[in-house]
Amino acid sequence: MRVLVCGGAGYIGSHMVRMLLAAGHQVVVFDNLSTGHSLAAEPASLVVGDLLDVPLLETLLTTQHFDAVVHFCARSLVGESVSEPYAYYENNVIGTLNLLKAMRAAKINKLVFSSTAAIFGDPESELIAESHPVRPINPYGSSKAMVERMLMDAARAYGLCSVALRYFNAAGADPSGEIGESHEPETHLIPNVLRAALDGRNTLKVFGHDYATRDGTCVRDYIHVNDLASAHTKAIEFMANHEGAHQFNLGNGRGFTVMEVIEAARRVTGVRVPFEYAPRRAGDPPVLVASNAKAREQLDWSPTFTEIEAIIESAWRWHQNPRF
Ligand code: UFG
């Protein structure tokens, strides 16, 4: 298969590229390198460009043949989306609309889309199934929910076949140590814990310890980046015999508090990370845990990194020796 991976130089996209290449597919990466790294996209061929550049996008899709598109390009920081909403709607919604129109013109009708747990807003239940209401509480979540809506409309109007994968907390790195998570600034918990463990002088801030959880800190469902990538492969296979727009929640189905992550990191690294309690971070729901039953049943997918220590260990290998 020939697959276009938009955002393939980013954290999750680059793990997807490796997996597709290892399975024998041909891969072209389209990425504006705003947060991605060209080294991460190797050894796929890389087209540097932006989804807002319509002529470039149309030329790429009409002059090359692709069987499917996997779309990771997005701005994805909740806090930034609150202060810069236009940038989020422009990149995530208009950028995706441009991609969908170019796909239609080029008669490509299979898309796997990166969605997020942020579409659920403040969850009504601890375990979130696909039937949970979609009620985003920040522009990032809204932008992803809008695209999910566009995909449903496009299925009806144009026969577009799509799978939206709603990631919970992506974490870890490829066991090869060649690619991993590299954001600047870094806002995510596990990289910040590991950077503090490496540095020794950095004090980790724990945002809020007065939540109604077992130790007062937020609970999240951490899912290994290669398990996310394998779900995309399963989604491509799924589209071979399923029409329409589909949605799946992707997590391990188990939640860990911030303090439990710090403790698991101590077991993995041998370093007791210094931390201090800080005020709650705006927009953080207390608990976010996925029900992954639908993905298990319908995609025939299951996570392989089921232990938090194994996820952190793979990230630790990367953070000790990052290539980019
Ligand atoms: N946290 C800290 N200290 C840090 C970093 C994070 O205490 O230095 C806490 C956060 O407050 C939160 C938990 O650790 O309670 C996890 O935070 P992350 O930033 O790692 O992840 P989020 O749950 O905020 O974000 C993830 C995805 C987003 C998505 C969101 C949905 O990365 O893309 O889930 O709510 F939008």
Tab-separated table of N, CA and C in Angstrom, residues 162-304:
chain	number	residue	atom	x	y	z
A	162	SER	N	-13.688	6.664	7.012
A	162	SER	CA	-12.719	7.196	7.974
A	162	SER	C	-12.817	6.507	9.325
A	163	VAL	N	-11.684	6.547	10.027
A	163	VAL	CA	-11.637	6.068	11.411
A	163	VAL	C	-10.990	7.171	12.249
A	164	ALA	N	-11.718	7.671	13.251
A	164	ALA	CA	-11.157	8.657	14.185
A	164	ALA	C	-10.712	7.906	15.432
A	165	LEU	N	-9.444	8.058	15.771
A	165	LEU	CA	-8.898	7.362	16.945
A	165	LEU	C	-8.684	8.390	18.040
A	166	ARG	N	-9.394	8.190	19.139
A	166	ARG	CA	-9.332	9.168	20.232
A	166	ARG	C	-8.299	8.708	21.247
A	167	TYR	N	-7.134	9.347	21.188
A	167	TYR	CA	-6.048	8.943	22.078
A	167	TYR	C	-6.300	9.465	23.485
A	168	PHE	N	-5.970	8.644	24.460
A	168	PHE	CA	-5.898	9.132	25.825
A	168	PHE	C	-4.460	9.650	26.006
A	169	ASN	N	-3.675	9.244	26.976
A	169	ASN	CA	-2.365	9.896	27.141
A	169	ASN	C	-1.244	9.110	26.470
A	170	ALA	N	-0.830	9.580	25.281
A	170	ALA	CA	0.257	8.927	24.549
A	170	ALA	C	1.545	9.038	25.361
A	171	ALA	N	2.299	7.944	25.441
A	171	ALA	CA	3.534	7.970	26.231
A	171	ALA	C	4.496	6.912	25.711
A	172	GLY	N	5.758	6.990	26.186
A	172	GLY	CA	6.750	5.986	25.827
A	172	GLY	C	7.446	6.302	24.518
A	173	ALA	N	8.325	5.399	24.113
A	173	ALA	CA	9.104	5.593	22.892
A	173	ALA	C	9.394	4.230	22.285
A	174	ASP	N	9.760	4.247	20.989
A	174	ASP	CA	10.090	2.998	20.323
A	174	ASP	C	11.272	2.334	21.045
A	175	PRO	N	11.185	1.014	21.311
A	175	PRO	CA	12.268	0.342	22.049
A	175	PRO	C	13.632	0.428	21.352
A	176	SER	N	13.665	0.733	20.037
A	176	SER	CA	14.955	0.875	19.337
A	176	SER	C	15.771	2.030	19.897
A	177	GLY	N	15.122	2.980	20.548
A	177	GLY	CA	15.822	4.169	21.052
A	177	GLY	C	16.075	5.199	19.957
A	178	GLU	N	15.600	4.934	18.720
A	178	GLU	CA	15.911	5.848	17.608
A	178	GLU	C	14.949	7.032	17.509
A	179	ILE	N	13.732	6.843	17.988
A	179	ILE	CA	12.765	7.946	17.975
A	179	ILE	C	12.046	8.003	19.326
A	180	GLY	N	11.543	9.179	19.649
A	180	GLY	CA	10.853	9.336	20.924
A	180	GLY	C	10.208	10.700	20.985
A	181	GLU	N	9.785	11.070	22.185
A	181	GLU	CA	9.041	12.317	22.359
A	181	GLU	C	10.013	13.474	22.567
A	182	SER	N	9.865	14.520	21.753
A	182	SER	CA	10.753	15.674	21.882
A	182	SER	C	9.971	16.945	21.577
A	183	HIS	N	9.446	17.556	22.621
A	183	HIS	CA	8.684	18.799	22.469
A	183	HIS	C	9.420	19.920	23.163
A	184	GLU	N	9.314	21.112	22.587
A	184	GLU	CA	9.900	22.283	23.253
A	184	GLU	C	8.902	23.421	23.165
A	185	PRO	N	8.286	23.898	24.203
A	185	PRO	CA	8.499	23.435	25.571
A	185	PRO	C	7.787	22.101	25.814
A	186	GLU	N	8.237	21.348	26.781
A	186	GLU	CA	7.587	20.081	27.130
A	186	GLU	C	6.557	20.339	28.224
A	187	THR	N	5.337	19.864	28.008
A	187	THR	CA	4.300	20.078	29.017
A	187	THR	C	3.803	18.757	29.602
A	188	HIS	N	4.151	17.622	28.984
A	188	HIS	CA	3.573	16.339	29.390
A	188	HIS	C	4.258	15.753	30.620
A	189	LEU	N	3.482	14.985	31.360
A	189	LEU	CA	3.957	14.524	32.667
A	189	LEU	C	5.185	13.613	32.575
A	190	ILE	N	5.089	12.528	31.812
A	190	ILE	CA	6.184	11.541	31.863
A	190	ILE	C	7.518	12.139	31.392
A	191	PRO	N	7.568	12.857	30.262
A	191	PRO	CA	8.855	13.482	29.895
A	191	PRO	C	9.358	14.459	30.955
A	192	ASN	N	8.432	15.192	31.570
A	192	ASN	CA	8.879	16.135	32.607
A	192	ASN	C	9.430	15.407	33.827
A	193	VAL	N	8.831	14.296	34.193
A	193	VAL	CA	9.349	13.503	35.320
A	193	VAL	C	10.755	12.988	34.971
A	194	LEU	N	10.907	12.484	33.739
A	194	LEU	CA	12.201	11.894	33.362
A	194	LEU	C	13.277	12.962	33.188
A	195	ARG	N	12.896	14.125	32.692
A	195	ARG	CA	13.869	15.222	32.593
A	195	ARG	C	14.322	15.643	33.992
A	196	ALA	N	13.375	15.667	34.928
A	196	ALA	CA	13.738	16.026	36.309
A	196	ALA	C	14.651	14.953	36.897
A	197	ALA	N	14.399	13.685	36.557
A	197	ALA	CA	15.242	12.597	37.063
A	197	ALA	C	16.657	12.713	36.505
A	198	LEU	N	16.774	13.128	35.246
A	198	LEU	CA	18.091	13.254	34.611
A	198	LEU	C	18.850	14.453	35.143
A	199	ASP	N	18.134	15.545	35.289
A	199	ASP	CA	18.747	16.820	35.633
A	199	ASP	C	19.168	16.882	37.104
A	200	GLY	N	18.299	16.343	37.969
A	200	GLY	CA	18.629	16.348	39.400
A	200	GLY	C	18.316	17.658	40.083
A	201	ARG	N	18.326	18.782	39.313
A	201	ARG	CA	18.067	20.088	39.944
A	201	ARG	C	16.651	20.581	39.675
A	202	ASN	N	16.052	20.058	38.594
A	202	ASN	CA	14.692	20.470	38.226
A	202	ASN	C	13.689	19.920	39.219
A	203	THR	N	12.839	20.772	39.744
A	203	THR	CA	11.778	20.271	40.618
A	203	THR	C	10.505	20.140	39.797
A	204	LEU	N	9.919	18.962	39.800
A	204	LEU	CA	8.681	18.738	39.055
A	204	LEU	C	7.522	19.407	39.774
A	205	LYS	N	6.697	20.087	39.005
A	205	LYS	CA	5.483	20.670	39.602
A	205	LYS	C	4.335	19.674	39.451
A	206	VAL	N	3.678	19.380	40.558
A	206	VAL	CA	2.489	18.517	40.524
A	206	VAL	C	1.276	19.440	40.579
A	207	PHE	N	0.528	19.473	39.458
A	207	PHE	CA	-0.563	20.454	39.342
A	207	PHE	C	-1.831	19.969	40.045
A	208	GLY	N	-2.018	20.390	41.263
A	208	GLY	CA	-3.238	20.081	42.013
A	208	GLY	C	-3.104	18.809	42.820
A	209	HIS	N	-3.382	18.880	44.126
A	209	HIS	CA	-3.402	17.635	44.914
A	209	HIS	C	-4.630	17.612	45.819
A	210	ASP	N	-5.677	18.308	45.326
A	210	ASP	CA	-6.934	18.337	46.068
A	210	ASP	C	-8.100	17.821	45.226
A	211	TYR	N	-7.781	16.982	44.233
A	211	TYR	CA	-8.847	16.360	43.436
A	211	TYR	C	-9.458	15.195	44.218
A	212	ALA	N	-10.690	14.848	43.858
A	212	ALA	CA	-11.343	13.720	44.534
A	212	ALA	C	-10.867	12.401	43.918
A	213	THR	N	-9.574	12.129	44.089
A	213	THR	CA	-8.985	10.876	43.587
A	213	THR	C	-8.261	10.212	44.754
A	214	ARG	N	-7.674	9.025	44.544
A	214	ARG	CA	-7.147	8.281	45.696
A	214	ARG	C	-6.001	8.993	46.425
A	215	ASP	N	-5.220	9.836	45.720
A	215	ASP	CA	-4.198	10.585	46.456
A	215	ASP	C	-4.293	12.098	46.195
A	216	GLY	N	-5.395	12.512	45.587
A	216	GLY	CA	-5.625	13.941	45.364
A	216	GLY	C	-5.068	14.467	44.045
A	217	THR	N	-4.310	13.623	43.300
A	217	THR	CA	-3.759	14.097	42.025
A	217	THR	C	-4.534	13.451	40.864
A	218	CYS	N	-4.392	14.047	39.663
A	218	CYS	CA	-5.212	13.627	38.511
A	218	CYS	C	-4.869	12.218	38.041
A	219	VAL	N	-5.886	11.537	37.580
A	219	VAL	CA	-5.725	10.177	37.051
A	219	VAL	C	-5.784	10.217	35.520
A	220	ARG	N	-4.804	9.537	34.884
A	220	ARG	CA	-4.785	9.468	33.423
A	220	ARG	C	-4.504	8.043	32.972
A	221	ASP	N	-4.895	7.762	31.733
A	221	ASP	CA	-4.718	6.449	31.117
A	221	ASP	C	-3.562	6.583	30.114
A	222	TYR	N	-2.394	6.051	30.483
A	222	TYR	CA	-1.203	6.198	29.627
A	222	TYR	C	-1.135	5.017	28.660
A	223	ILE	N	-0.993	5.352	27.380
A	223	ILE	CA	-1.001	4.316	26.338
A	223	ILE	C	0.275	4.466	25.493
A	224	HIS	N	0.952	3.333	25.283
A	224	HIS	CA	2.248	3.404	24.593
A	224	HIS	C	2.072	3.844	23.136
A	225	VAL	N	2.998	4.665	22.683
A	225	VAL	CA	2.915	5.251	21.342
A	225	VAL	C	2.910	4.166	20.252
A	226	ASN	N	3.615	3.039	20.469
A	226	ASN	CA	3.572	1.971	19.458
A	226	ASN	C	2.232	1.236	19.477
A	227	ASP	N	1.570	1.208	20.634
A	227	ASP	CA	0.217	0.632	20.669
A	227	ASP	C	-0.753	1.545	19.932
A	228	LEU	N	-0.550	2.853	20.027
A	228	LEU	CA	-1.373	3.775	19.227
A	228	LEU	C	-1.108	3.532	17.743
A	229	ALA	N	0.173	3.407	17.379
A	229	ALA	CA	0.516	3.197	15.966
A	229	ALA	C	-0.129	1.910	15.448
A	230	SER	N	-0.091	0.843	16.243
A	230	SER	CA	-0.654	-0.430	15.752
A	230	SER	C	-2.171	-0.302	15.559
A	231	ALA	N	-2.819	0.545	16.350
A	231	ALA	CA	-4.262	0.750	16.156
A	231	ALA	C	-4.531	1.415	14.798
A	232	HIS	N	-3.627	2.276	14.351
A	232	HIS	CA	-3.798	2.900	13.026
A	232	HIS	C	-3.690	1.848	11.919
A	233	THR	N	-2.745	0.928	12.085
A	233	THR	CA	-2.613	-0.148	11.099
A	233	THR	C	-3.901	-0.967	11.057
A	234	LYS	N	-4.431	-1.277	12.241
A	234	LYS	CA	-5.691	-2.027	12.311
A	234	LYS	C	-6.833	-1.217	11.682
A	235	ALA	N	-6.797	0.095	11.854
A	235	ALA	CA	-7.853	0.949	11.294
A	235	ALA	C	-7.805	0.922	9.764
A	236	ILE	N	-6.609	0.908	9.198
A	236	ILE	CA	-6.483	0.842	7.732
A	236	ILE	C	-7.081	-0.486	7.243
A	237	GLU	N	-6.762	-1.572	7.961
A	237	GLU	CA	-7.316	-2.888	7.580
A	237	GLU	C	-8.850	-2.881	7.706
A	238	PHE	N	-9.331	-2.260	8.773
A	238	PHE	CA	-10.780	-2.187	9.043
A	238	PHE	C	-11.522	-1.507	7.877
A	239	MET	N	-10.890	-0.466	7.328
A	239	MET	CA	-11.557	0.296	6.266
A	239	MET	C	-11.676	-0.492	4.958
A	240	ALA	N	-10.924	-1.594	4.851
A	240	ALA	CA	-11.021	-2.407	3.635
A	240	ALA	C	-12.415	-3.013	3.516
A	241	ASN	N	-13.088	-3.264	4.645
A	241	ASN	CA	-14.444	-3.836	4.537
A	241	ASN	C	-15.491	-3.136	5.403
A	242	HIS	N	-15.227	-1.859	5.763
A	242	HIS	CA	-16.258	-1.077	6.477
A	242	HIS	C	-16.362	0.309	5.852
A	243	GLU	N	-17.551	0.660	5.431
A	243	GLU	CA	-17.785	2.017	4.911
A	243	GLU	C	-18.089	2.961	6.078
A	244	GLY	N	-18.141	4.261	5.807
A	244	GLY	CA	-18.654	5.216	6.791
A	244	GLY	C	-17.587	5.771	7.720
A	245	ALA	N	-18.056	6.537	8.705
A	245	ALA	CA	-17.152	7.201	9.669
A	245	ALA	C	-17.249	6.464	11.010
A	246	HIS	N	-16.116	6.074	11.541
A	246	HIS	CA	-16.078	5.284	12.786
A	246	HIS	C	-15.194	5.974	13.812
A	247	GLN	N	-15.476	5.701	15.087
A	247	GLN	CA	-14.697	6.319	16.170
A	247	GLN	C	-14.325	5.236	17.186
A	248	PHE	N	-13.088	5.321	17.684
A	248	PHE	CA	-12.641	4.379	18.715
A	248	PHE	C	-11.840	5.123	19.788
A	249	ASN	N	-12.070	4.761	21.046
A	249	ASN	CA	-11.268	5.297	22.152
A	249	ASN	C	-10.056	4.391	22.350
A	250	LEU	N	-8.886	5.000	22.499
A	250	LEU	CA	-7.671	4.195	22.648
A	250	LEU	C	-6.941	4.501	23.949
A	251	GLY	N	-6.973	3.537	24.838
A	251	GLY	CA	-6.214	3.639	26.088
A	251	GLY	C	-5.976	2.241	26.596
A	252	ASN	N	-5.300	2.146	27.755
A	252	ASN	CA	-5.087	0.836	28.364
A	252	ASN	C	-6.276	0.392	29.199
A	253	GLY	N	-7.149	1.357	29.524
A	253	GLY	CA	-8.294	1.023	30.365
A	253	GLY	C	-7.965	1.034	31.852
A	254	ARG	N	-6.780	1.584	32.201
A	254	ARG	CA	-6.371	1.683	33.612
A	254	ARG	C	-5.813	3.066	33.856
A	255	GLY	N	-6.142	3.629	35.013
A	255	GLY	CA	-5.675	4.979	35.298
A	255	GLY	C	-4.611	5.011	36.380
A	256	PHE	N	-3.692	5.970	36.272
A	256	PHE	CA	-2.646	6.186	37.274
A	256	PHE	C	-2.655	7.646	37.695
A	257	THR	N	-2.481	7.877	38.976
A	257	THR	CA	-2.402	9.258	39.448
A	257	THR	C	-1.018	9.819	39.119
A	258	VAL	N	-0.902	11.136	39.217
A	258	VAL	CA	0.409	11.772	38.988
A	258	VAL	C	1.429	11.193	39.983
A	259	MET	N	1.029	11.020	41.236
A	259	MET	CA	1.962	10.503	42.237
A	259	MET	C	2.357	9.056	41.926
A	260	GLU	N	1.431	8.277	41.400
A	260	GLU	CA	1.772	6.889	41.025
A	260	GLU	C	2.755	6.857	39.855
A	261	VAL	N	2.628	7.819	38.943
A	261	VAL	CA	3.578	7.886	37.824
A	261	VAL	C	4.974	8.253	38.360
A	262	ILE	N	5.023	9.197	39.288
A	262	ILE	CA	6.319	9.589	39.869
A	262	ILE	C	6.959	8.390	40.588
A	263	GLU	N	6.145	7.623	41.280
A	263	GLU	CA	6.651	6.462	42.017
A	263	GLU	C	7.103	5.362	41.034
A	264	ALA	N	6.337	5.143	39.967
A	264	ALA	CA	6.742	4.143	38.964
A	264	ALA	C	8.053	4.573	38.301
A	265	ALA	N	8.206	5.882	38.069
A	265	ALA	CA	9.447	6.383	37.460
A	265	ALA	C	10.628	6.167	38.420
A	266	ARG	N	10.379	6.254	39.705
A	266	ARG	CA	11.463	5.995	40.669
A	266	ARG	C	11.909	4.528	40.566
A	267	ARG	N	10.928	3.620	40.434
A	267	ARG	CA	11.279	2.199	40.320
A	267	ARG	C	12.084	1.946	39.041
A	268	VAL	N	11.731	2.646	37.954
A	268	VAL	CA	12.413	2.421	36.668
A	268	VAL	C	13.803	3.066	36.661
A	269	THR	N	13.906	4.284	37.144
A	269	THR	CA	15.157	5.047	36.999
A	269	THR	C	16.069	4.940	38.227
A	270	GLY	N	15.482	4.579	39.353
A	270	GLY	CA	16.262	4.564	40.605
A	270	GLY	C	16.430	5.962	41.188
A	271	VAL	N	15.798	6.963	40.554
A	271	VAL	CA	15.947	8.350	41.025
A	271	VAL	C	14.640	8.804	41.680
A	272	ARG	N	14.774	9.371	42.859
A	272	ARG	CA	13.606	9.943	43.539
A	272	ARG	C	13.455	11.379	43.030
A	273	VAL	N	12.466	11.588	42.177
A	273	VAL	CA	12.326	12.896	41.523
A	273	VAL	C	11.808	13.934	42.522
A	274	PRO	N	12.525	15.066	42.661
A	274	PRO	CA	12.018	16.112	43.546
A	274	PRO	C	10.769	16.764	42.959
A	275	PHE	N	9.750	16.937	43.781
A	275	PHE	CA	8.524	17.568	43.272
A	275	PHE	C	7.977	18.538	44.299
A	276	GLU	N	7.150	19.451	43.795
A	276	GLU	CA	6.428	20.343	44.703
A	276	GLU	C	4.990	20.457	44.212
A	277	TYR	N	4.070	20.666	45.142
A	277	TYR	CA	2.682	20.839	44.746
A	277	TYR	C	2.481	22.258	44.230
A	278	ALA	N	1.751	22.340	43.115
A	278	ALA	CA	1.442	23.641	42.511
A	278	ALA	C	-0.081	23.704	42.340
A	279	PRO	N	-0.619	24.896	42.049
A	279	PRO	CA	-2.073	24.981	41.854
A	279	PRO	C	-2.531	24.106	40.690
A	280	ARG	N	-3.815	23.799	40.685
A	280	ARG	CA	-4.397	23.034	39.573
A	280	ARG	C	-4.104	23.714	38.237
A	281	ARG	N	-3.914	22.936	37.181
A	281	ARG	CA	-3.727	23.498	35.840
A	281	ARG	C	-5.110	23.650	35.217
A	282	ALA	N	-5.369	24.829	34.639
A	282	ALA	CA	-6.703	25.096	34.071
A	282	ALA	C	-7.047	24.046	33.021
A	283	GLY	N	-8.273	23.567	33.053
A	283	GLY	CA	-8.754	22.655	32.004
A	283	GLY	C	-8.436	21.192	32.235
A	284	ASP	N	-7.785	20.838	33.367
A	284	ASP	CA	-7.461	19.428	33.632
A	284	ASP	C	-8.661	18.709	34.255
A	285	PRO	N	-9.273	17.731	33.566
A	285	PRO	CA	-10.308	16.929	34.234
A	285	PRO	C	-9.652	16.014	35.277
A	286	PRO	N	-10.335	15.717	36.397
A	286	PRO	CA	-9.722	14.900	37.453
A	286	PRO	C	-9.331	13.493	36.994
A	287	VAL	N	-10.211	12.854	36.229
A	287	VAL	CA	-9.980	11.451	35.837
A	287	VAL	C	-10.322	11.268	34.362
A	288	LEU	N	-9.426	10.637	33.610
A	288	LEU	CA	-9.698	10.303	32.196
A	288	LEU	C	-9.186	8.892	31.942
A	289	VAL	N	-10.085	7.946	31.838
A	289	VAL	CA	-9.688	6.560	31.566
A	289	VAL	C	-10.583	6.015	30.450
A	290	ALA	N	-9.954	5.350	29.483
A	290	ALA	CA	-10.696	4.857	28.317
A	290	ALA	C	-11.310	3.497	28.573
A	291	SER	N	-12.494	3.283	28.047
A	291	SER	CA	-12.949	1.915	27.820
A	291	SER	C	-12.409	1.565	26.430
A	292	ASN	N	-11.606	0.489	26.349
A	292	ASN	CA	-11.079	0.143	25.021
A	292	ASN	C	-11.802	-1.076	24.420
A	293	ALA	N	-12.970	-1.384	24.986
A	293	ALA	CA	-13.683	-2.604	24.556
A	293	ALA	C	-14.033	-2.574	23.059
A	294	LYS	N	-14.469	-1.406	22.565
A	294	LYS	CA	-14.889	-1.342	21.152
A	294	LYS	C	-13.680	-1.576	20.226
A	295	ALA	N	-12.554	-0.958	20.564
A	295	ALA	CA	-11.355	-1.151	19.719
A	295	ALA	C	-10.902	-2.609	19.764
A	296	ARG	N	-10.989	-3.221	20.934
A	296	ARG	CA	-10.606	-4.640	21.038
A	296	ARG	C	-11.518	-5.501	20.166
A	297	GLU	N	-12.812	-5.230	20.241
A	297	GLU	CA	-13.775	-6.086	19.535
A	297	GLU	C	-13.775	-5.827	18.031
A	298	GLN	N	-13.865	-4.544	17.655
A	298	GLN	CA	-14.094	-4.268	16.232
A	298	GLN	C	-12.808	-4.082	15.433
A	299	LEU	N	-11.754	-3.585	16.072
A	299	LEU	CA	-10.490	-3.400	15.345
A	299	LEU	C	-9.562	-4.599	15.526
A	300	ASP	N	-9.922	-5.497	16.453
A	300	ASP	CA	-9.062	-6.620	16.789
A	300	ASP	C	-7.694	-6.109	17.276
A	301	TRP	N	-7.767	-5.033	18.061
A	301	TRP	CA	-6.545	-4.384	18.579
A	301	TRP	C	-6.443	-4.641	20.073
A	302	SER	N	-5.223	-4.805	20.558
A	302	SER	CA	-5.063	-4.776	22.021
A	302	SER	C	-3.683	-4.206	22.327
A	303	PRO	N	-3.585	-3.455	23.428
A	303	PRO	CA	-2.287	-2.879	23.769
A	303	PRO	C	-1.306	-3.955	24.232
A	304	THR	N	-0.031	-3.750	23.910
A	304	THR	CA	1.002	-4.712	24.342
A	304	THR	C	1.786	-4.177	25.544
